[in-house]
CSV table of C-alpha atoms in Angstrom, one decimal:
chain,number,residue,atom,x,y,z
L,1,UNK,CA,36.4,-32.4,-35.9
L,2,UNK,CA,33.8,-34.5,-37.6
L,3,UNK,CA,30.6,-35.1,-35.8
L,4,UNK,CA,29.9,-38.7,-35.1
L,5,UNK,CA,26.1,-38.4,-34.7
L,6,UNK,CA,24.1,-37.7,-37.9
L,7,UNK,CA,20.6,-36.3,-38.5
L,8,UNK,CA,19.4,-39.9,-39.3
L,9,UNK,CA,19.9,-40.9,-35.7
L,10,UNK,CA,17.1,-38.5,-34.7
L,11,UNK,CA,13.4,-39.2,-35.1
L,12,UNK,CA,10.0,-37.5,-34.4
L,13,UNK,CA,10.3,-33.7,-33.9
L,14,UNK,CA,13.5,-31.9,-33.2
L,15,UNK,CA,13.4,-29.4,-30.4
L,16,UNK,CA,17.1,-28.6,-29.7
L,17,UNK,CA,19.9,-28.4,-32.3
L,18,UNK,CA,22.6,-26.1,-31.1
L,19,UNK,CA,26.4,-25.9,-30.6
L,20,UNK,CA,27.3,-25.0,-27.0
L,21,UNK,CA,30.7,-23.9,-25.7
L,22,UNK,CA,30.7,-26.9,-23.4
L,23,UNK,CA,32.7,-30.1,-23.8
L,24,UNK,CA,30.9,-33.3,-24.7
L,25,UNK,CA,31.8,-34.9,-21.4
L,26,UNK,CA,30.6,-31.9,-19.5
L,27,UNK,CA,27.3,-31.9,-21.3
L,28,UNK,CA,26.7,-35.5,-20.6
L,29,UNK,CA,27.5,-34.9,-16.9
L,30,UNK,CA,25.1,-32.0,-16.8
L,31,UNK,CA,22.2,-33.8,-18.3
L,32,UNK,CA,22.6,-37.4,-17.1
L,33,UNK,CA,23.9,-37.3,-13.6
L,34,UNK,CA,22.6,-35.8,-10.3
L,35,UNK,CA,24.2,-32.5,-11.2
L,36,UNK,CA,23.3,-29.1,-9.6
L,37,UNK,CA,22.1,-28.1,-13.0
L,38,UNK,CA,19.5,-30.9,-13.2
L,39,UNK,CA,18.4,-30.2,-9.7
L,40,UNK,CA,17.8,-26.6,-10.5
L,41,UNK,CA,16.0,-27.5,-13.8
L,42,UNK,CA,13.7,-30.0,-12.1
L,43,UNK,CA,12.8,-27.4,-9.4
L,44,UNK,CA,12.1,-24.8,-12.0
L,45,UNK,CA,9.8,-27.3,-13.8
L,46,UNK,CA,8.0,-28.1,-10.5
L,47,UNK,CA,9.2,-31.7,-10.6
L,48,UNK,CA,9.6,-33.1,-7.1
L,49,UNK,CA,10.5,-36.3,-5.4
L,50,UNK,CA,13.1,-37.2,-8.0
L,51,UNK,CA,14.9,-40.4,-7.4
L,52,UNK,CA,17.5,-42.0,-9.8
L,53,UNK,CA,19.5,-45.2,-9.9
L,54,UNK,CA,23.1,-45.3,-11.0
L,55,UNK,CA,24.1,-46.3,-14.5
L,56,UNK,CA,24.3,-50.1,-14.9
L,57,UNK,CA,25.4,-52.0,-18.0
L,58,UNK,CA,23.0,-54.7,-19.3
L,59,UNK,CA,23.6,-57.9,-21.3
L,60,UNK,CA,23.5,-56.1,-24.6
L,61,UNK,CA,26.2,-53.6,-23.7
L,62,UNK,CA,24.0,-50.6,-23.2
L,63,UNK,CA,23.9,-48.7,-19.9
L,64,UNK,CA,20.6,-48.1,-18.1
L,65,UNK,CA,19.3,-45.7,-15.5
L,66,UNK,CA,15.8,-45.2,-14.1
L,67,UNK,CA,14.3,-42.0,-12.7
L,68,UNK,CA,11.0,-41.6,-10.9
L,69,UNK,CA,9.5,-38.2,-10.0
L,70,UNK,CA,6.3,-36.3,-9.6
L,71,UNK,CA,5.3,-33.6,-12.1
L,72,UNK,CA,3.0,-30.7,-11.3
L,73,UNK,CA,0.4,-30.2,-14.1
L,74,UNK,CA,-1.3,-26.9,-14.8
L,75,UNK,CA,-4.0,-28.5,-17.0
L,76,UNK,CA,-7.3,-28.9,-15.0
L,77,UNK,CA,-8.4,-31.8,-17.2
L,78,UNK,CA,-5.4,-33.9,-16.2
L,79,UNK,CA,-5.4,-33.2,-12.4
L,80,UNK,CA,-2.7,-31.4,-10.4
L,81,UNK,CA,0.0,-34.0,-10.2
L,82,UNK,CA,1.2,-37.2,-11.9
L,83,UNK,CA,3.9,-39.6,-11.1
L,84,UNK,CA,6.3,-40.6,-14.0
L,85,UNK,CA,9.0,-43.1,-14.7
L,86,UNK,CA,11.8,-42.3,-17.0
L,87,UNK,CA,14.0,-45.1,-18.3
L,88,UNK,CA,17.3,-43.8,-19.8
L,89,UNK,CA,19.4,-45.9,-22.2
L,90,UNK,CA,22.9,-45.0,-23.1
L,91,UNK,CA,23.7,-46.8,-26.3
L,92,UNK,CA,26.8,-48.8,-26.5
L,93,UNK,CA,28.1,-47.1,-29.6
L,94,UNK,CA,28.6,-43.9,-27.5
L,95,UNK,CA,32.3,-42.9,-27.2
L,96,UNK,CA,33.6,-41.2,-24.1
L,97,UNK,CA,34.6,-37.6,-24.9
L,98,UNK,CA,33.4,-37.9,-28.5
L,99,UNK,CA,29.7,-38.7,-28.7
L,100,UNK,CA,26.8,-39.9,-26.5
L,101,UNK,CA,23.3,-41.1,-27.6
L,102,UNK,CA,20.7,-41.5,-24.9
L,103,UNK,CA,17.1,-42.5,-25.3
L,104,UNK,CA,14.7,-41.6,-22.5
L,105,UNK,CA,11.3,-43.4,-22.4
L,106,UNK,CA,8.9,-41.5,-20.2
L,107,UNK,CA,5.7,-43.1,-18.9
L,108,UNK,CA,3.1,-40.9,-17.0
L,109,UNK,CA,0.8,-42.8,-14.6
L,110,UNK,CA,-1.9,-40.4,-13.6
L,111,UNK,CA,-3.0,-38.6,-16.7
L,112,UNK,CA,-6.0,-39.4,-18.8
L,113,UNK,CA,-5.4,-42.3,-21.3
L,114,UNK,CA,-1.9,-42.9,-19.8
L,115,UNK,CA,-2.2,-46.6,-20.7
L,116,UNK,CA,-2.4,-45.7,-24.4
L,117,UNK,CA,0.9,-43.9,-24.9
L,118,UNK,CA,4.4,-43.0,-23.8
L,119,UNK,CA,7.1,-40.6,-25.1
L,120,UNK,CA,10.6,-41.2,-26.2
L,121,UNK,CA,13.2,-38.4,-26.1
L,122,UNK,CA,16.5,-38.9,-27.9
L,123,UNK,CA,19.6,-36.9,-26.8
L,124,UNK,CA,22.6,-36.8,-29.2
L,125,UNK,CA,25.8,-35.2,-27.9
L,126,UNK,CA,28.7,-34.9,-30.4
L,127,UNK,CA,32.1,-33.2,-30.0
L,128,UNK,CA,32.8,-30.4,-32.4
L,129,UNK,CA,36.0,-29.1,-30.9
L,130,UNK,CA,38.0,-29.3,-27.8
L,131,UNK,CA,35.7,-26.9,-26.0
L,132,UNK,CA,32.4,-27.3,-28.0
L,133,UNK,CA,29.7,-29.8,-28.6
L,134,UNK,CA,26.5,-30.0,-30.5
L,135,UNK,CA,23.3,-31.1,-28.7
L,136,UNK,CA,20.4,-32.5,-30.6
L,137,UNK,CA,17.2,-33.4,-28.9
L,138,UNK,CA,14.2,-35.0,-30.6
L,139,UNK,CA,11.0,-36.5,-29.2
L,140,UNK,CA,8.2,-38.8,-30.4
L,141,UNK,CA,4.9,-40.0,-29.0
L,142,UNK,CA,4.5,-43.7,-29.2
L,143,UNK,CA,1.3,-45.8,-28.6
L,144,UNK,CA,0.9,-49.0,-26.8
L,145,UNK,CA,-2.5,-49.4,-28.4
L,146,UNK,CA,-4.1,-47.4,-31.1
L,147,UNK,CA,-6.8,-44.9,-29.7
L,148,UNK,CA,-9.7,-43.6,-31.7
L,149,UNK,CA,-9.4,-40.2,-33.4
L,150,UNK,CA,-10.7,-37.8,-30.7
L,151,UNK,CA,-8.7,-39.5,-27.9
L,152,UNK,CA,-5.5,-39.4,-30.1
L,153,UNK,CA,-6.0,-35.7,-30.8
L,154,UNK,CA,-6.4,-34.9,-27.1
L,155,UNK,CA,-3.3,-37.0,-26.2
L,156,UNK,CA,-1.1,-35.4,-28.8
L,157,UNK,CA,-2.2,-31.8,-28.1
L,158,UNK,CA,-1.4,-32.0,-24.4
L,159,UNK,CA,1.7,-34.1,-24.8
L,160,UNK,CA,3.4,-32.1,-27.5
L,161,UNK,CA,2.6,-28.8,-25.7
L,162,UNK,CA,4.3,-30.1,-22.5
L,163,UNK,CA,7.3,-31.5,-24.4
L,164,UNK,CA,7.9,-28.2,-26.3
L,165,UNK,CA,7.7,-26.1,-23.1
L,166,UNK,CA,10.1,-28.5,-21.3
L,167,UNK,CA,12.8,-28.5,-24.0
L,168,UNK,CA,12.4,-24.7,-24.6
L,169,UNK,CA,13.3,-24.1,-20.9
L,170,UNK,CA,16.1,-26.7,-21.0
L,171,UNK,CA,17.7,-24.9,-23.9
L,172,UNK,CA,17.4,-21.6,-22.2
L,173,UNK,CA,18.9,-23.0,-18.9
L,174,UNK,CA,21.8,-24.6,-20.9
L,175,UNK,CA,22.6,-21.3,-22.4
L,176,UNK,CA,22.8,-19.7,-19.0
L,177,UNK,CA,25.0,-22.6,-17.8
L,178,UNK,CA,27.2,-22.2,-20.8
L,179,UNK,CA,27.7,-18.5,-19.9
L,180,UNK,CA,28.5,-19.4,-16.3
L,181,UNK,CA,31.1,-22.1,-17.3
L,182,UNK,CA,32.9,-19.9,-19.8
L,183,UNK,CA,32.9,-16.9,-17.4
L,184,UNK,CA,34.7,-19.0,-14.8
L,185,UNK,CA,37.2,-20.1,-17.5
L,186,UNK,CA,37.8,-16.6,-18.6
L,187,UNK,CA,38.4,-15.5,-15.1
L,188,UNK,CA,41.0,-18.2,-14.6
L,189,UNK,CA,42.6,-17.3,-18.0
L,190,UNK,CA,42.8,-13.6,-16.9
L,191,UNK,CA,44.8,-14.7,-13.8
L,192,UNK,CA,47.3,-16.5,-16.0
L,193,UNK,CA,47.5,-13.6,-18.4
L,194,UNK,CA,48.2,-11.2,-15.5
L,195,UNK,CA,51.1,-13.4,-14.4
L,196,UNK,CA,52.5,-13.3,-17.9
L,197,UNK,CA,52.1,-9.5,-18.1
L,198,UNK,CA,54.0,-9.0,-14.8
L,199,UNK,CA,57.1,-10.5,-16.4
L,200,UNK,CA,57.2,-8.0,-19.3
L,201,UNK,CA,55.8,-5.0,-17.5
L,202,UNK,CA,59.1,-3.3,-16.7
L,203,UNK,CA,60.5,-3.7,-20.3
L,204,UNK,CA,58.3,-1.1,-21.9
L,205,UNK,CA,57.8,1.1,-18.8
L,206,UNK,CA,59.5,4.1,-20.4
L,207,UNK,CA,57.2,4.0,-23.4
L,208,UNK,CA,54.1,3.2,-21.5
L,209,UNK,CA,54.3,5.9,-18.9
L,210,UNK,CA,53.7,8.8,-21.3
L,211,UNK,CA,50.8,7.0,-23.0
L,212,UNK,CA,49.3,6.1,-19.6
L,213,UNK,CA,49.7,9.7,-18.4
L,214,UNK,CA,48.0,11.1,-21.5
L,215,UNK,CA,45.2,8.5,-21.2
L,216,UNK,CA,44.6,9.3,-17.6
L,217,UNK,CA,44.6,13.1,-18.2
L,218,UNK,CA,42.1,12.7,-21.0
L,219,UNK,CA,40.1,10.4,-18.9
L,220,UNK,CA,40.2,12.8,-16.0
L,221,UNK,CA,39.1,15.6,-18.3
L,222,UNK,CA,36.2,13.5,-19.5
L,223,UNK,CA,35.2,12.8,-15.9
L,224,UNK,CA,35.5,16.4,-14.9
L,225,UNK,CA,33.5,17.6,-18.0
L,226,UNK,CA,30.9,15.0,-17.2
L,227,UNK,CA,30.8,16.1,-13.6
L,228,UNK,CA,30.5,19.7,-14.6
L,229,UNK,CA,27.7,18.9,-17.0
L,230,UNK,CA,25.8,17.1,-14.3
L,231,UNK,CA,26.4,20.0,-12.0
L,232,UNK,CA,25.0,22.5,-14.5
L,233,UNK,CA,22.0,20.3,-15.1
L,234,UNK,CA,21.4,20.2,-11.3
L,235,UNK,CA,21.8,24.0,-11.0
L,236,UNK,CA,19.3,24.5,-13.9
L,237,UNK,CA,16.8,22.2,-12.2
L,238,UNK,CA,17.1,23.9,-8.9
L,239,UNK,CA,16.8,27.4,-10.5
L,240,UNK,CA,13.7,26.2,-12.4
L,241,UNK,CA,12.2,24.9,-9.2
L,242,UNK,CA,12.9,28.2,-7.4
L,243,UNK,CA,11.3,30.2,-10.2
L,244,UNK,CA,8.2,27.9,-10.2
L,245,UNK,CA,7.8,28.4,-6.4
L,246,UNK,CA,8.2,32.2,-6.8
L,247,UNK,CA,5.7,32.3,-9.6
L,248,UNK,CA,3.2,30.3,-7.5
L,249,UNK,CA,3.5,32.8,-4.7
L,250,UNK,CA,3.0,35.7,-7.1
L,251,UNK,CA,-0.1,34.0,-8.5
L,252,UNK,CA,-1.5,33.6,-5.0
L,253,UNK,CA,-0.9,37.2,-4.3
L,254,UNK,CA,-2.6,38.2,-7.5
L,255,UNK,CA,-5.6,36.2,-6.5
L,256,UNK,CA,-5.8,37.9,-3.1
L,257,UNK,CA,-5.3,41.4,-4.7
L,258,UNK,CA,-8.1,40.7,-7.2
L,259,UNK,CA,-10.4,39.7,-4.4
L,260,UNK,CA,-9.6,42.8,-2.4
L,261,UNK,CA,-10.0,45.0,-5.5
L,262,UNK,CA,-13.4,43.4,-6.2
L,263,UNK,CA,-14.5,44.3,-2.6
L,264,UNK,CA,-13.3,47.9,-3.0
L,265,UNK,CA,-15.1,48.3,-6.3
L,266,UNK,CA,-18.3,46.9,-4.7
L,267,UNK,CA,-18.0,49.6,-1.9
L,268,UNK,CA,-17.5,52.3,-4.6
L,269,UNK,CA,-20.6,51.1,-6.4
L,270,UNK,CA,-22.6,51.1,-3.2
L,271,UNK,CA,-21.5,54.6,-2.3
L,272,UNK,CA,-22.3,55.9,-5.8
L,273,UNK,CA,-25.8,54.4,-5.5
L,274,UNK,CA,-26.3,56.0,-2.1
L,275,UNK,CA,-25.3,59.5,-3.5
L,276,UNK,CA,-27.6,59.0,-6.4
L,277,UNK,CA,-30.6,58.2,-4.1
L,278,UNK,CA,-29.8,61.3,-1.9
L,279,UNK,CA,-29.7,63.5,-5.0
L,280,UNK,CA,-33.1,62.2,-6.1
L,281,UNK,CA,-34.5,62.9,-2.7
L,282,UNK,CA,-33.3,66.4,-2.8
L,283,UNK,CA,-34.7,67.1,-6.3
L,284,UNK,CA,-38.1,65.6,-5.4
L,285,UNK,CA,-38.2,67.7,-2.2
L,286,UNK,CA,-37.4,70.9,-4.1
L,287,UNK,CA,-40.0,70.1,-6.8
L,288,UNK,CA,-42.8,69.3,-4.4
L,289,UNK,CA,-42.6,72.5,-2.1
L,290,UNK,CA,-40.1,74.9,-3.3
L,291,UNK,CA,-41.8,77.9,-1.7
L,292,UNK,CA,-42.0,76.3,1.7
L,293,UNK,CA,-38.3,75.4,2.0
L,294,UNK,CA,-35.7,78.0,2.8
L,295,UNK,CA,-32.3,78.1,1.4
L,296,UNK,CA,-30.7,77.0,4.7
L,297,UNK,CA,-33.0,74.0,4.9
L,298,UNK,CA,-31.9,72.6,1.5
L,299,UNK,CA,-30.1,69.3,2.3
L,300,UNK,CA,-26.5,69.3,1.2
L,301,UNK,CA,-24.4,66.3,0.0
L,302,UNK,CA,-23.3,64.0,2.8
L,303,UNK,CA,-19.7,65.1,3.4
L,304,UNK,CA,-18.9,61.9,5.3
L,305,UNK,CA,-20.2,59.9,2.4
L,306,UNK,CA,-18.1,61.8,-0.1
L,307,UNK,CA,-15.1,61.4,2.1
L,308,UNK,CA,-15.7,57.7,2.3
L,309,UNK,CA,-16.0,57.4,-1.5
L,310,UNK,CA,-12.7,59.3,-2.0
L,311,UNK,CA,-11.0,56.9,0.4
L,312,UNK,CA,-12.3,53.9,-1.4
L,313,UNK,CA,-11.1,55.3,-4.7
L,314,UNK,CA,-7.7,56.0,-3.3
L,315,UNK,CA,-7.4,52.5,-1.9
L,316,UNK,CA,-8.5,51.1,-5.3
L,317,UNK,CA,-5.9,53.1,-7.2
L,318,UNK,CA,-3.2,51.8,-4.8
L,319,UNK,CA,-4.5,48.3,-5.2
L,320,UNK,CA,-4.3,48.6,-9.0
L,321,UNK,CA,-0.7,49.9,-8.7
L,322,UNK,CA,0.2,46.8,-6.6
L,323,UNK,CA,-1.6,44.6,-9.1
L,324,UNK,CA,0.4,46.2,-12.0
L,325,UNK,CA,3.7,45.7,-10.1
L,326,UNK,CA,2.9,42.0,-9.4
L,327,UNK,CA,2.0,41.4,-13.0
L,328,UNK,CA,5.3,43.0,-14.1
L,329,UNK,CA,7.3,40.8,-11.7
L,330,UNK,CA,5.4,37.7,-12.9
L,331,UNK,CA,6.2,38.6,-16.5
L,332,UNK,CA,9.9,38.9,-15.7
L,333,UNK,CA,9.7,35.5,-14.0
L,334,UNK,CA,8.2,33.9,-17.1
L,335,UNK,CA,10.9,35.5,-19.3
L,336,UNK,CA,13.7,34.2,-17.0
L,337,UNK,CA,12.2,30.7,-17.0
L,338,UNK,CA,12.0,30.7,-20.8
L,339,UNK,CA,15.6,31.8,-21.1
L,340,UNK,CA,16.6,29.0,-18.6
L,341,UNK,CA,14.7,26.4,-20.5
L,342,UNK,CA,16.2,27.5,-23.9
L,343,UNK,CA,19.8,27.5,-22.5
L,344,UNK,CA,19.2,24.1,-21.0
L,345,UNK,CA,17.9,22.7,-24.3
L,346,UNK,CA,20.9,24.1,-26.2
L,347,UNK,CA,23.4,22.5,-23.7
């Protein structure tokens, strides 16, 4: 189908030029009536207090509609809010179901230099097929009186930025609306297709049953294999967690054994020093007055001290044996953990 709106009908900067899976009539209804889409779009743009008049035909054959609303502004130089008046003109050359051309003249009343300029947005909707249309949107900044250079740059910078952001979101929301519309159409089409399939279902039942059974069996095997794989992964994780806990307990025991062994060795060193001092005292006493000391008076080694040293040595040897056993068990735990990790990686 030939499009009835050409590129020459646009002016200024083009912001939207896209084919939508929406009919031309539906697109016009979405954009230029009090549709739920426009209400959502205005709310998303923080546009409140929107009031519109119905479409009325003027003496020239065009149709007119006026909107008034309040726009929230994020620019601190322009204030927080501004009221706006939008005059929409549906040109008489528009053809229902084929093409629509709408000009929207927007005047803002509370921004700096608002009496210098206004914007004109042109919407061109053209039918491309029975379920598609092309939407073209262009915009232009027009001046009521010519400002000087700095003022004009400020006006255009703020105005073009706002226009671009507005139409970017409009295009995005239209794509979402397109998806919602086509999804509902697909759902209704699926119902019709299901009714048709019911009529021919019993004809190929004998052929379809083996195929379906094989498909279900393969599907069940896939589900079972996937379930077993998940189960193996969970078992591996639980085993790894258990091994880590056991290793932590072993490490804690090793720390306690090391502390105990250190205390035992300290006692051995203290006992050895005591024996050494006793031996020195004996030698000094023998050297000083050997003729005055009888054989029975010679001090002997402290039997209790020797017995104590032997006990400390025995305990230390047992502690070392326990430490050796704990280290061996810890090494086996590390080896088992490494084997588990390697088998988990290979699977």
